[in-house]
Coordinates of C-alpha atoms in Angstrom, one line a residue:
Chain A
X182 CA -2.1 1.5 32.2
X183 CA -2.3 -0.4 28.9
X184 CA -0.5 0.3 25.7
X185 CA -3.4 -0.6 23.6
X186 CA -3.3 1.3 20.3
X187 CA -6.7 2.9 19.8
X188 CA -8.3 3.6 16.5
X189 CA -8.8 6.4 15.8
X190 CA -5.9 7.5 17.9
X191 CA -6.6 11.1 19.2
X192 CA -4.1 13.7 18.6
X193 CA -3.4 15.9 21.5
X194 CA -5.6 17.2 24.2
X195 CA -8.1 19.2 22.0
X196 CA -8.7 16.1 19.9
X197 CA -9.1 13.9 23.1
X198 CA -11.5 16.3 24.6
X199 CA -13.6 16.4 21.4
X200 CA -13.7 12.6 21.3
X201 CA -14.8 12.3 24.9
X202 CA -17.5 14.9 24.4
X203 CA -18.8 13.5 21.2
X204 CA -18.9 10.0 22.5
X205 CA -21.0 11.3 25.4
X206 CA -18.5 10.3 27.9
X207 CA -18.0 13.7 29.3
X208 CA -20.1 16.2 31.0
X209 CA -18.5 18.7 33.3
X210 CA -20.4 17.5 36.4
X211 CA -19.6 13.9 36.1
X212 CA -16.3 14.4 34.5
X213 CA -13.7 12.0 35.8
X214 CA -10.5 13.8 35.5
X215 CA -8.7 10.6 36.1
X216 CA -10.0 9.2 32.9
X217 CA -8.8 12.2 30.9
X218 CA -5.4 12.0 32.6
X219 CA -5.1 8.2 32.1
X220 CA -6.0 8.5 28.4
X221 CA -3.7 11.4 27.9
X222 CA -0.7 9.5 29.5
X223 CA -1.5 6.5 27.3
X224 CA -1.3 8.9 24.4
X225 CA 2.1 10.1 25.6
X226 CA 3.3 6.5 25.9
X227 CA 2.4 5.9 22.3
X228 CA 4.3 9.0 21.3
X229 CA 7.4 7.7 23.4
X230 CA 8.2 11.3 23.9
X231 CA 7.1 14.2 26.1
X232 CA 6.0 17.2 24.1
X233 CA 6.2 20.0 26.5
X234 CA 4.0 22.3 24.4
X235 CA 1.3 19.8 24.2
X236 CA 1.5 18.8 27.8
X237 CA 1.3 22.3 29.1
X238 CA -1.7 22.9 26.9
X239 CA -3.2 19.7 28.3
X240 CA -2.8 21.1 31.8
X241 CA -4.5 24.3 30.9
X242 CA -7.5 22.5 29.5
X243 CA -7.6 20.2 32.5
X244 CA -7.4 23.0 34.9
X245 CA -10.3 24.8 33.1
X246 CA -12.4 21.6 33.2
X247 CA -11.6 21.2 36.9
X248 CA -12.7 24.7 37.7
X249 CA -15.8 24.4 35.8
X250 CA -16.5 21.3 37.6
X251 CA -15.9 22.8 41.0
X252 CA -18.2 25.7 40.0
X253 CA -21.0 23.5 39.0
X254 CA -20.8 21.7 42.3
X255 CA -21.3 24.8 44.4
X256 CA -24.8 25.4 45.7
X257 CA -26.4 28.3 43.8
X258 CA -26.5 30.6 46.7
X259 CA -22.8 30.4 47.4
X260 CA -21.0 33.7 47.2
X261 CA -18.9 33.8 44.1
X262 CA -16.0 36.0 43.2
X263 CA -17.3 37.7 40.1
X264 CA -13.9 38.4 38.7
X265 CA -13.0 34.8 39.0
X266 CA -16.3 33.7 37.5
X267 CA -15.8 36.0 34.5
X268 CA -12.3 34.8 33.9
X269 CA -13.5 31.2 34.1
X270 CA -16.2 31.8 31.6
X271 CA -13.8 33.5 29.2
X272 CA -11.5 30.5 29.5
X273 CA -14.5 28.3 28.8
X274 CA -15.4 30.3 25.7
X275 CA -11.9 30.2 24.5
X276 CA -11.8 26.4 24.8
X277 CA -15.2 26.1 23.1
X278 CA -14.2 28.2 20.2
X279 CA -11.0 26.2 19.8
X280 CA -13.0 23.0 19.8
X281 CA -15.3 24.5 17.2
X282 CA -12.4 25.6 15.0
X283 CA -10.9 22.2 15.4
X284 CA -14.0 20.4 14.3
X285 CA -14.4 22.8 11.4
X286 CA -11.0 22.0 10.0
X287 CA -11.5 18.3 10.5
X288 CA -14.6 18.8 8.3
X289 CA -12.5 20.5 5.7
X290 CA -9.9 17.8 5.9
X291 CA -12.4 15.1 5.2
X292 CA -13.5 17.1 2.1
X293 CA -9.9 17.4 1.0
X294 CA -9.4 13.8 1.4
X295 CA -12.3 12.9 -0.8
X296 CA -11.3 15.4 -3.5
X297 CA -7.7 14.1 -3.5
X298 CA -8.9 10.5 -3.7
X299 CA -11.0 11.3 -6.8
X300 CA -8.3 13.4 -8.6
X301 CA -5.8 10.6 -7.8
X302 CA -7.5 8.6 -10.5
X303 CA -6.6 11.2 -13.1
X304 CA -3.2 10.8 -14.5
X305 CA -1.4 13.5 -16.5
X306 CA 1.3 12.9 -19.0
X307 CA 4.7 13.6 -17.7
X308 CA 7.1 12.7 -20.5
X309 CA 7.3 16.2 -22.1
X310 CA 8.1 16.9 -25.7
X311 CA 7.9 14.0 -28.0
X312 CA 9.9 15.0 -31.1
X313 CA 11.9 12.1 -32.3
X314 CA 14.4 14.1 -34.3
X315 CA 14.8 17.5 -32.9
X316 CA 13.1 18.4 -29.8
X317 CA 12.7 22.1 -29.3
X318 CA 15.3 23.8 -27.1
X319 CA 13.2 24.5 -24.0
X320 CA 14.6 27.6 -22.5
X321 CA 14.9 26.2 -18.9
X322 CA 14.3 28.7 -16.2
X323 CA 15.6 27.9 -12.8
X324 CA 13.2 29.9 -10.7
X325 CA 15.8 31.2 -8.3
X326 CA 19.5 32.2 -8.2
X327 CA 22.6 30.3 -6.7
X328 CA 21.7 31.7 -3.2
X329 CA 18.1 30.5 -3.5
X330 CA 19.3 27.1 -4.6
X331 CA 21.5 26.9 -1.5
X332 CA 18.5 27.7 0.7
X333 CA 16.4 25.0 -1.0
X334 CA 19.2 22.5 -0.5
X335 CA 19.5 23.4 3.1
X336 CA 15.8 22.9 3.7
X337 CA 15.7 19.6 1.9
X338 CA 18.9 18.3 3.7
X339 CA 17.7 19.4 7.1
X340 CA 14.3 17.8 6.5
X341 CA 16.0 14.5 5.7
X342 CA 17.9 14.5 8.9
X343 CA 15.1 15.2 11.2
X344 CA 13.4 12.6 13.4
X345 CA 11.5 9.8 11.7
X346 CA 8.0 10.5 10.5
X347 CA 5.4 9.7 13.2
X348 CA 2.6 10.0 10.8
X349 CA 1.9 6.3 11.1
X350 CA 0.5 6.9 14.6
X351 CA -2.6 8.4 13.3
X352 CA -3.1 6.2 10.4
X353 CA -4.5 2.7 10.3
X354 CA -1.7 0.3 9.6
X355 CA -1.0 -0.3 5.9
X356 CA -2.9 -3.2 4.5
X357 CA -1.0 -6.3 3.6
X358 CA -3.9 -7.5 1.5
X359 CA -3.7 -4.3 -0.7
X360 CA 0.0 -4.8 -0.9
X361 CA -0.5 -8.4 -2.1
X362 CA -3.0 -7.2 -4.7
X363 CA -0.7 -4.5 -5.9
X364 CA 2.3 -6.9 -6.1
X365 CA 0.5 -9.6 -8.0
X366 CA -0.4 -7.1 -10.7
X367 CA 3.0 -5.6 -11.0
X368 CA 5.1 -8.8 -10.7
X369 CA 3.0 -10.3 -13.4
X370 CA 3.4 -7.3 -15.6
X371 CA 7.2 -6.9 -15.1
X372 CA 8.0 -10.6 -15.2
X373 CA 11.2 -10.1 -13.2
X374 CA 11.9 -7.3 -10.8
X375 CA 13.3 -6.6 -7.4
X376 CA 12.0 -5.7 -4.0
X377 CA 13.6 -2.2 -4.0
X378 CA 11.9 -1.3 -7.2
X379 CA 8.5 -2.6 -6.1
X380 CA 8.6 -0.5 -2.9
X381 CA 10.3 2.7 -4.1
X382 CA 7.0 4.6 -4.3
X383 CA 6.3 4.0 -0.6
X384 CA 6.9 6.7 1.9
X385 CA 6.8 5.0 5.2
X386 CA 8.8 2.1 6.7
X387 CA 5.6 0.4 7.8
X388 CA 4.4 0.3 4.3
X389 CA 7.5 -1.4 3.2
X390 CA 7.1 -4.0 6.0
X391 CA 3.5 -4.6 4.6
X392 CA 5.1 -5.2 1.2
X393 CA 7.7 -7.6 2.6
X394 CA 5.0 -9.6 4.5
X395 CA 3.0 -9.6 1.1
X396 CA 6.0 -11.1 -0.7
X397 CA 6.4 -13.8 1.9
X398 CA 2.8 -14.6 1.5
X399 CA 3.0 -14.7 -2.3
X400 CA 6.1 -16.9 -2.0
X401 CA 4.2 -19.3 0.3
X402 CA 1.4 -19.6 -2.3
X403 CA 4.0 -20.4 -5.0
X404 CA 3.0 -17.4 -7.1
X405 CA 6.3 -15.7 -6.7
X406 CA 9.9 -16.9 -6.6
X407 CA 12.2 -14.7 -4.5
X408 CA 15.9 -14.9 -4.6
X409 CA 18.7 -13.2 -2.8
X410 CA 22.3 -14.2 -3.5
X411 CA 23.7 -12.7 -0.3
X412 CA 22.7 -10.5 2.4
X413 CA 23.6 -7.3 0.6
X414 CA 22.1 -8.2 -2.8
X415 CA 18.9 -7.1 -4.2
X416 CA 15.9 -9.4 -3.5
X417 CA 14.9 -10.4 -7.0
X418 CA 11.4 -11.6 -7.6
X419 CA 9.8 -13.3 -10.6
X420 CA 6.4 -14.5 -11.3
X421 CA 6.1 -18.4 -11.3
X422 CA 3.3 -18.0 -13.9
X423 CA 1.0 -20.1 -11.8
X424 CA -2.5 -18.7 -11.7
X425 CA -3.7 -18.2 -8.2
X426 CA -7.4 -18.7 -8.8
X427 CA -9.2 -17.3 -5.8
X428 CA -6.7 -17.8 -3.1
X429 CA -7.8 -15.9 0.0
X430 CA -5.1 -14.5 2.1
X431 CA -5.4 -14.9 5.9
X432 CA -4.4 -11.2 5.9
X433 CA -7.9 -10.4 4.5
X434 CA -9.6 -11.8 7.6
X435 CA -7.1 -10.4 10.0
X436 CA -7.2 -6.9 8.5
X437 CA -11.1 -6.8 8.5
X438 CA -11.2 -7.0 12.3
Chain B
X37 CA -9.3 25.8 -38.2
X38 CA -6.3 24.1 -36.8
X39 CA -6.6 25.6 -33.3
X40 CA -8.2 22.6 -31.7
X41 CA -5.5 20.0 -32.7
X42 CA -2.9 22.5 -31.9
X43 CA -4.2 23.0 -28.4
X44 CA -4.5 19.2 -28.0
X45 CA -0.8 18.7 -29.0
X46 CA 0.4 21.5 -26.6
X47 CA -1.5 20.1 -23.8
X48 CA -0.1 16.6 -24.6
X49 CA 3.5 17.8 -24.2
X50 CA 2.8 20.2 -21.2
X51 CA 4.2 19.1 -17.9
X52 CA 1.9 21.3 -15.9
X53 CA -1.5 23.0 -16.5
X54 CA -1.3 25.6 -19.3
X55 CA -2.9 29.0 -18.6
X56 CA -5.5 30.2 -21.1
X57 CA -3.4 33.4 -21.7
X58 CA -0.4 31.4 -22.8
X59 CA -2.5 29.3 -25.2
X60 CA -3.9 32.5 -26.6
X61 CA -0.4 33.9 -27.0
X62 CA 1.2 30.8 -28.6
X63 CA -1.7 30.4 -31.1
X64 CA -2.1 34.1 -31.7
X65 CA -5.8 33.8 -31.2
X66 CA -7.9 35.8 -28.9
X67 CA -8.7 34.2 -25.5
X68 CA -12.4 34.0 -26.4
X69 CA -11.6 31.7 -29.4
X70 CA -9.3 29.6 -27.3
X71 CA -12.0 29.1 -24.7
X72 CA -14.4 28.0 -27.4
X73 CA -11.8 25.7 -28.9
X74 CA -11.2 24.2 -25.4
X75 CA -14.9 23.5 -25.0
X76 CA -14.9 21.9 -28.5
X77 CA -12.0 19.8 -27.7
X78 CA -13.5 18.5 -24.4
X79 CA -16.7 17.8 -26.2
X80 CA -14.9 15.8 -28.9
X81 CA -13.0 13.8 -26.4
X82 CA -16.1 12.8 -24.6
X83 CA -18.2 12.2 -27.6
X84 CA -15.6 10.0 -29.4
X85 CA -15.1 7.8 -26.4
X86 CA -11.5 9.0 -25.9
X87 CA -9.5 7.6 -23.0
X88 CA -8.5 11.3 -22.1
X89 CA -10.3 14.1 -20.4
X90 CA -9.6 17.7 -20.4
X91 CA -9.8 19.7 -17.1
X92 CA -9.2 23.1 -15.9
X93 CA -7.4 23.2 -12.5
X94 CA -4.3 24.7 -10.9
X95 CA -4.3 27.8 -13.0
X96 CA -4.6 26.2 -16.4
X97 CA -5.7 23.4 -18.6
X98 CA -4.4 19.9 -18.9
X99 CA -5.2 16.5 -20.3
X100 CA -5.6 13.5 -18.0
X101 CA -6.5 9.9 -18.3
X102 CA -10.2 9.1 -17.7
X103 CA -10.7 8.1 -14.0
X104 CA -12.7 4.9 -14.8
X105 CA -9.6 3.6 -16.8
X106 CA -7.4 4.0 -13.7
X107 CA -7.4 0.1 -13.1
X108 CA -5.8 -0.6 -16.4
X109 CA -3.1 2.1 -15.7
X110 CA -2.4 0.6 -12.2
X111 CA -1.8 -2.7 -13.9
X112 CA 0.4 -1.0 -16.4
X113 CA 3.4 -1.0 -14.0
X114 CA 4.6 2.6 -14.6
X115 CA 2.0 4.1 -12.2
X116 CA 2.5 3.2 -8.5
X117 CA -0.1 5.0 -6.6
X118 CA 1.1 7.6 -4.1
X119 CA 0.3 6.7 -0.5
X120 CA -2.6 8.5 1.0
X121 CA -2.0 11.5 3.3
X122 CA -2.5 10.9 6.9
X123 CA -5.3 12.5 8.9
X124 CA -2.7 14.8 10.6
X125 CA -1.3 15.9 7.2
X126 CA -4.9 16.5 5.8
X127 CA -5.9 18.6 8.8
X128 CA -2.8 20.7 8.6
X129 CA -3.4 21.1 4.9
X130 CA -6.9 22.4 5.7
X131 CA -5.6 24.9 8.1
X132 CA -2.8 26.1 5.7
X133 CA -5.4 26.4 2.9
X134 CA -7.7 28.8 4.8
X135 CA -5.2 30.6 7.0
X136 CA -2.3 31.1 4.6
X137 CA 0.3 32.6 5.0
X138 CA 0.5 30.8 8.3
X139 CA 3.4 29.6 10.6
X140 CA 4.0 26.3 12.0
X141 CA 3.1 27.6 15.4
X142 CA -0.2 28.9 14.3
X143 CA -1.1 25.6 12.6
X144 CA -0.2 23.8 15.8
X145 CA -2.2 26.2 17.9
X146 CA -5.3 25.7 15.8
X147 CA -4.9 21.9 15.7
X148 CA -4.0 21.7 19.3
X149 CA -1.0 19.6 18.5
X150 CA 2.4 20.0 17.2
X151 CA 2.2 20.0 13.4
X152 CA 5.9 20.0 12.3
X153 CA 5.8 16.4 10.9
X154 CA 2.5 17.1 9.1
X155 CA 3.8 20.2 7.5
X156 CA 7.0 18.5 6.4
X157 CA 5.0 15.7 4.8
X158 CA 3.0 18.3 2.9
X159 CA 6.1 20.1 1.8
X160 CA 7.6 16.9 0.5
X161 CA 4.5 16.2 -1.5
X162 CA 4.8 19.9 -2.8
X163 CA 1.3 20.6 -1.7
X164 CA 2.5 23.5 0.4
X165 CA 5.5 25.7 0.1
X166 CA 7.4 28.3 2.2
X167 CA 5.9 31.6 1.1
X168 CA 7.7 34.0 3.4
X169 CA 8.9 34.9 6.8
X170 CA 6.9 36.3 9.7
X171 CA 7.9 39.8 10.8
X172 CA 9.2 39.8 14.4
X173 CA 12.0 38.3 16.3
X174 CA 11.7 34.6 15.4
X175 CA 11.1 35.2 11.7
X176 CA 9.0 32.0 11.6
X177 CA 8.6 30.5 8.1
X178 CA 5.2 31.1 6.7
X179 CA 3.4 28.4 4.6
X180 CA 0.9 28.6 1.7
X181 CA -0.6 26.1 -0.7
X182 CA 1.1 25.5 -4.1
X183 CA -0.2 25.2 -7.6
X184 CA 0.1 21.5 -7.2
X185 CA -2.5 21.8 -4.4
X186 CA -5.0 23.5 -6.6
X187 CA -4.5 21.0 -9.4
X188 CA -4.8 18.0 -7.1
X189 CA -7.9 19.5 -5.5
X190 CA -9.4 20.3 -8.9
X191 CA -9.6 24.0 -8.1
X192 CA -8.9 26.9 -10.6
X193 CA -7.8 29.2 -7.8
X194 CA -8.0 29.6 -4.1
X195 CA -11.2 31.7 -4.5
X196 CA -12.9 28.4 -5.4
X197 CA -12.3 27.0 -1.9
X198 CA -15.7 26.8 -0.3
X199 CA -16.2 29.3 2.4
X200 CA -15.0 28.1 5.8
X201 CA -18.5 28.8 7.2
X202 CA -19.8 25.9 5.2
X203 CA -17.7 23.6 7.2
X204 CA -18.7 24.9 10.7
X205 CA -20.4 22.1 12.6
X206 CA -24.2 22.3 12.5
X207 CA -26.1 23.6 15.6
X208 CA -26.8 20.2 17.1
X209 CA -23.1 19.5 17.2
X210 CA -22.3 22.9 18.7
X211 CA -25.0 22.2 21.2
X212 CA -23.3 18.9 22.2
X213 CA -20.0 20.7 22.5
X214 CA -21.4 23.3 24.8
X215 CA -23.4 21.0 27.0
X216 CA -20.5 19.8 29.2
X217 CA -19.5 23.3 29.9
X218 CA -22.9 24.6 31.1
X219 CA -23.2 23.9 34.8
X220 CA -26.8 25.2 34.7
X221 CA -27.7 22.7 32.1
X222 CA -31.1 21.3 33.2
X223 CA -30.1 17.8 32.0
X224 CA -27.2 17.7 34.4
X225 CA -29.1 19.2 37.2
X226 CA -31.1 16.1 37.6
X227 CA -28.0 14.0 38.3
X228 CA -28.2 13.1 41.9
Chain C
X107 CA -15.6 -2.2 -25.7
X108 CA -13.4 -0.3 -23.4
X109 CA -10.1 -1.7 -25.0
X110 CA -9.6 1.3 -27.3
X111 CA -9.8 4.0 -24.6
X112 CA -7.8 1.8 -22.3
X113 CA -5.0 1.5 -24.8
X114 CA -5.2 5.3 -25.5
X115 CA -4.7 6.0 -21.8
X116 CA -1.8 3.6 -21.4
X117 CA 0.0 5.0 -24.4
X118 CA -0.7 8.5 -23.0
X119 CA 1.2 8.0 -19.7
X120 CA 3.9 5.6 -21.2
X121 CA 7.4 7.0 -21.2
X122 CA 8.4 5.0 -24.3
X123 CA 6.7 2.8 -27.0
X124 CA 4.7 0.0 -25.5
X125 CA 5.1 -3.5 -27.1
X126 CA 1.9 -5.3 -28.4
X127 CA 2.5 -8.2 -26.0
X128 CA 2.6 -5.9 -23.0
X129 CA -0.8 -4.2 -24.0
X130 CA -2.2 -7.7 -24.5
X131 CA -1.0 -8.8 -21.1
X132 CA -2.2 -5.7 -19.2
X133 CA -5.6 -5.6 -20.9
X134 CA -5.9 -9.5 -20.7
X135 CA -7.0 -9.5 -24.3
X136 CA -5.6 -11.6 -27.1
X137 CA -2.9 -9.8 -29.4
X138 CA -5.2 -10.1 -32.4
X139 CA -7.9 -8.0 -30.6
X140 CA -5.3 -5.4 -29.5
X141 CA -4.0 -5.0 -33.0
X142 CA -7.6 -4.4 -34.2
X143 CA -8.2 -1.9 -31.4
X144 CA -4.9 -0.2 -32.2
X145 CA -6.1 0.2 -35.8
X146 CA -9.4 1.6 -34.7
X147 CA -7.7 4.0 -32.4
X148 CA -5.4 5.3 -35.2
X149 CA -8.4 5.6 -37.4
X150 CA -10.4 7.5 -34.9
X151 CA -7.6 10.0 -34.2
X152 CA -7.1 10.8 -37.9
X153 CA -10.8 10.9 -38.6
X154 CA -11.7 13.3 -35.8
X155 CA -8.8 15.6 -36.6
X156 CA -6.9 15.0 -33.4
X157 CA -3.6 16.6 -32.7
X158 CA -2.1 13.2 -31.9
X159 CA -1.2 10.3 -34.1
X160 CA -0.5 6.7 -33.2
X161 CA 2.6 5.1 -34.6
X162 CA 4.5 1.9 -34.3
X163 CA 8.2 2.5 -33.6
X164 CA 11.0 1.3 -31.4
X165 CA 9.4 -2.1 -30.8
X166 CA 6.1 -0.8 -29.7
X167 CA 3.2 1.7 -30.1
X168 CA 3.2 5.3 -29.1
X169 CA 1.2 8.4 -29.3
X170 CA 3.0 11.4 -31.0
X171 CA 2.1 15.0 -31.7
X172 CA 1.2 15.6 -35.4
X173 CA 4.3 16.8 -37.2
X174 CA 2.6 19.7 -38.9
X175 CA 1.7 21.1 -35.5
X176 CA 5.3 21.2 -34.3
X177 CA 5.8 24.9 -35.0
X178 CA 3.2 25.6 -32.3
X179 CA 5.0 23.4 -29.9
X180 CA 8.3 25.3 -30.6
X181 CA 6.5 28.5 -29.6
X182 CA 5.0 26.9 -26.6
X183 CA 8.5 25.8 -25.5
X184 CA 9.5 29.3 -25.0
X185 CA 6.6 30.2 -22.7
X186 CA 7.0 30.8 -18.9
X187 CA 4.9 27.7 -18.0
X188 CA 6.8 25.4 -20.2
X189 CA 10.2 26.6 -19.1
X190 CA 9.7 26.9 -15.4
X191 CA 11.0 24.1 -13.2
X192 CA 8.5 22.6 -10.8
X193 CA 9.1 22.7 -7.1
X194 CA 9.8 19.0 -7.0
X195 CA 12.4 19.4 -9.9
X196 CA 14.0 22.3 -8.1
X197 CA 14.4 20.4 -4.9
X198 CA 15.9 17.5 -6.8
X199 CA 18.3 19.9 -8.6
X200 CA 19.4 21.4 -5.2
X201 CA 20.1 17.9 -3.9
X202 CA 22.1 17.0 -7.0
X203 CA 24.1 20.3 -7.0
X204 CA 25.2 19.8 -3.4
X205 CA 25.5 16.0 -3.1
X206 CA 26.9 15.0 -6.6
X207 CA 27.6 12.3 -7.7
X208 CA 24.3 11.1 -6.3
X209 CA 22.0 8.2 -7.3
X210 CA 18.3 8.4 -7.8
X211 CA 17.7 6.4 -4.7
X212 CA 19.8 8.8 -2.7
X213 CA 17.9 11.8 -3.9
X214 CA 14.6 10.1 -3.2
X215 CA 15.8 9.3 0.3
X216 CA 17.0 12.7 1.0
X217 CA 13.7 14.3 -0.3
X218 CA 11.6 11.7 1.4
X219 CA 9.6 11.1 -1.8
X220 CA 10.2 9.2 -5.0
X221 CA 12.3 11.5 -7.3
X222 CA 12.4 9.5 -10.6
X223 CA 10.2 11.9 -12.4
X224 CA 11.9 15.0 -11.2
X225 CA 15.3 13.7 -12.2
X226 CA 14.0 12.8 -15.6
X227 CA 12.7 16.3 -16.1
X228 CA 16.1 17.7 -15.1
X229 CA 17.9 15.3 -17.4
X230 CA 15.6 16.2 -20.3
X231 CA 16.3 19.8 -19.7
X232 CA 20.0 19.1 -19.7
X233 CA 20.5 20.6 -16.2
X234 CA 21.9 17.3 -14.9
X235 CA 23.8 14.4 -16.5
X236 CA 24.7 10.8 -15.7
X237 CA 28.2 11.1 -14.6
X238 CA 28.9 7.5 -13.5
X239 CA 27.7 4.3 -11.9
X240 CA 27.7 3.4 -8.2
X241 CA 29.8 0.5 -7.1
X242 CA 27.9 -2.4 -5.7
X243 CA 25.3 -4.7 -7.0
X244 CA 22.8 -2.4 -8.4
X245 CA 25.3 -0.2 -10.3
X246 CA 22.8 2.7 -9.9
X247 CA 23.3 5.6 -12.3
X248 CA 25.0 8.6 -10.6
X249 CA 23.9 12.2 -11.5
X250 CA 25.8 15.5 -11.5
X251 CA 25.0 18.9 -12.7
X252 CA 25.8 20.0 -16.3
X253 CA 27.5 23.0 -17.8
X254 CA 24.1 24.3 -18.7
X255 CA 23.4 24.3 -15.0
X256 CA 26.4 26.4 -14.3
X257 CA 25.6 28.8 -17.1
X258 CA 21.9 29.3 -16.1
X259 CA 23.0 30.2 -12.6
X260 CA 25.8 32.3 -13.8
X261 CA 28.6 30.3 -12.1
X262 CA 32.0 29.6 -13.5
X263 CA 32.5 26.4 -11.5
X264 CA 30.8 24.2 -8.9
X265 CA 33.2 25.9 -6.3
X266 CA 31.2 29.0 -6.7
X267 CA 28.0 27.4 -5.3
X268 CA 27.3 29.2 -2.0
X269 CA 28.3 27.1 1.0
X270 CA 25.6 25.5 3.1
X271 CA 25.0 26.6 6.6
X272 CA 26.9 24.7 9.3
X273 CA 23.9 23.0 10.8
X274 CA 23.1 21.2 7.5
X275 CA 24.2 17.5 7.8
X276 CA 27.4 16.8 5.9
X277 CA 27.4 14.2 3.0
X278 CA 28.9 11.5 5.3
X279 CA 25.7 11.4 7.4
X280 CA 23.6 11.4 4.3
X281 CA 25.6 8.4 2.9
X282 CA 24.4 6.2 5.7
X283 CA 20.9 6.9 4.5
X284 CA 21.6 5.2 1.2
X285 CA 20.0 1.9 2.0
X286 CA 16.3 2.6 1.7
X287 CA 14.2 2.6 4.8
X288 CA 16.8 1.5 7.3
X289 CA 15.2 0.8 10.7
X290 CA 14.5 4.1 12.5
X291 CA 17.2 5.9 14.2
X292 CA 18.2 3.9 17.3
X293 CA 18.0 6.9 19.6
X294 CA 14.3 7.2 19.0
X295 CA 13.4 3.5 19.0
X296 CA 14.7 2.4 22.4
X297 CA 11.4 1.2 23.6
X298 CA 10.5 -1.4 21.0

């Protein structure tokens, strides 16, 4: 079995089933259960963990599919246990309605993504009152009491301790080209800055890696000078003031494939 | 007739959308007049080629920079763009939006995959919030969407979410979904 | 001729006065043209009866609210929407309260999102103060809660903060998170 990372990576058995159906690779009669299992095991490998909840769900779905397949292979005049048949069709309907619900929410998610993207271009002002002399005494209201504050602290601190975010599994890798473009703008504007400051808005380690690769690339082009006095020191960066013209990064080509 | 500039100055300093009722209260002017003044302000901003726009979302009114000027603001270093939400997080957000209050287990059930990470990401971005506890033994946390969610989606209130029925796949897709499960399907009869 | 609205939008989001040279650099326009555009912007604001004024101060240009409108702002400051802390600010406050003295980087790391804005809001509202500097190269500012904070929560001292549950990670573990984005936890990364 290969470790190839597929794009888009499916998420769980329901998603896998959807993808198999919509890519016309699955009808119940010619269903190759081994395909389904192989893909699913591959998925588990990429997760590097066995999620029991998801696995048992996968087994239920697989069992339903196998039964449906068995049923479809029986000659029409075979005697069938009606109760069993009814159960099976209930199971089938349940699976179908879940697939439908899943598709529905995927559609909503796409609409949300588009909306969030368009509103991300609108920036509000965040610096509050602007009186130079005597800003009004804002009567701050902490919307909870001491006990409530402790609860918030507990939630946040527990969240910080939990397993690393696996979100990157279902996202394309962060783009080094985008990071280069972003860095060029910002290093130019700030004249001198450091790596931590340039990456502090990033959520995911992989994004930071992309920015680090971008810095290496910029240094290679001679657009940026990077310095680190010792291994614990901040990586300071300054623009060399050279104009880049239309340098094209190898990352552009790489990331387009 | 100082209502319009007064509104403008309030929205300038506000750190979240300001409800109409509060503007009306602060200015001691009936809501109807405030609505008119807001319309006039929006009109003036767009007619004079201002770099700002006025929007109603997330329960109130707020000033924003014009979307087409975003490239300049990106170059002005103070505005790193937040990274995009993952597909998993977006799907979980969709489920929370339409099924709130909803527990992690319910979200996972609907999505067919454990959604703890996705919900945590949404909570960090303050798009969702814990809104209560389920009755029953586990007392599972229940999630709902926040005002930030409404503002970021450009919605005045949850009622403005399009009906879920609008998102149900069209009949052709439903047909495709059903086909593999129909043993009596003529197309698969002709197999061998 | 998009320079004027571009300048307006930059000054709108800016946290402090923006020097002419910076505007010129960001807009890629010679300083002379920026000066002209600033004059035009100031002119437009005053001619259209805007609630904002443009002024040069503190080594740069900035938008301010018109001083004669400040009484409205005083009244707005007392409204619920102006005085309520956002969810992000509340989370940051909880982290500062229980982990002080704590740097911005640590708060961001614990919350999992950049918390600069949230801390700035808390500082402006005098709920937190800078209480020192971290040792080490960056000398990061360290924050702690203020007397106002205690007063608002009705506490006599920090010792009166309710204890956190036993399963919450103690500060020592959180300390090790200080370096941003360390490699993932070794226990979960055995395969690579």
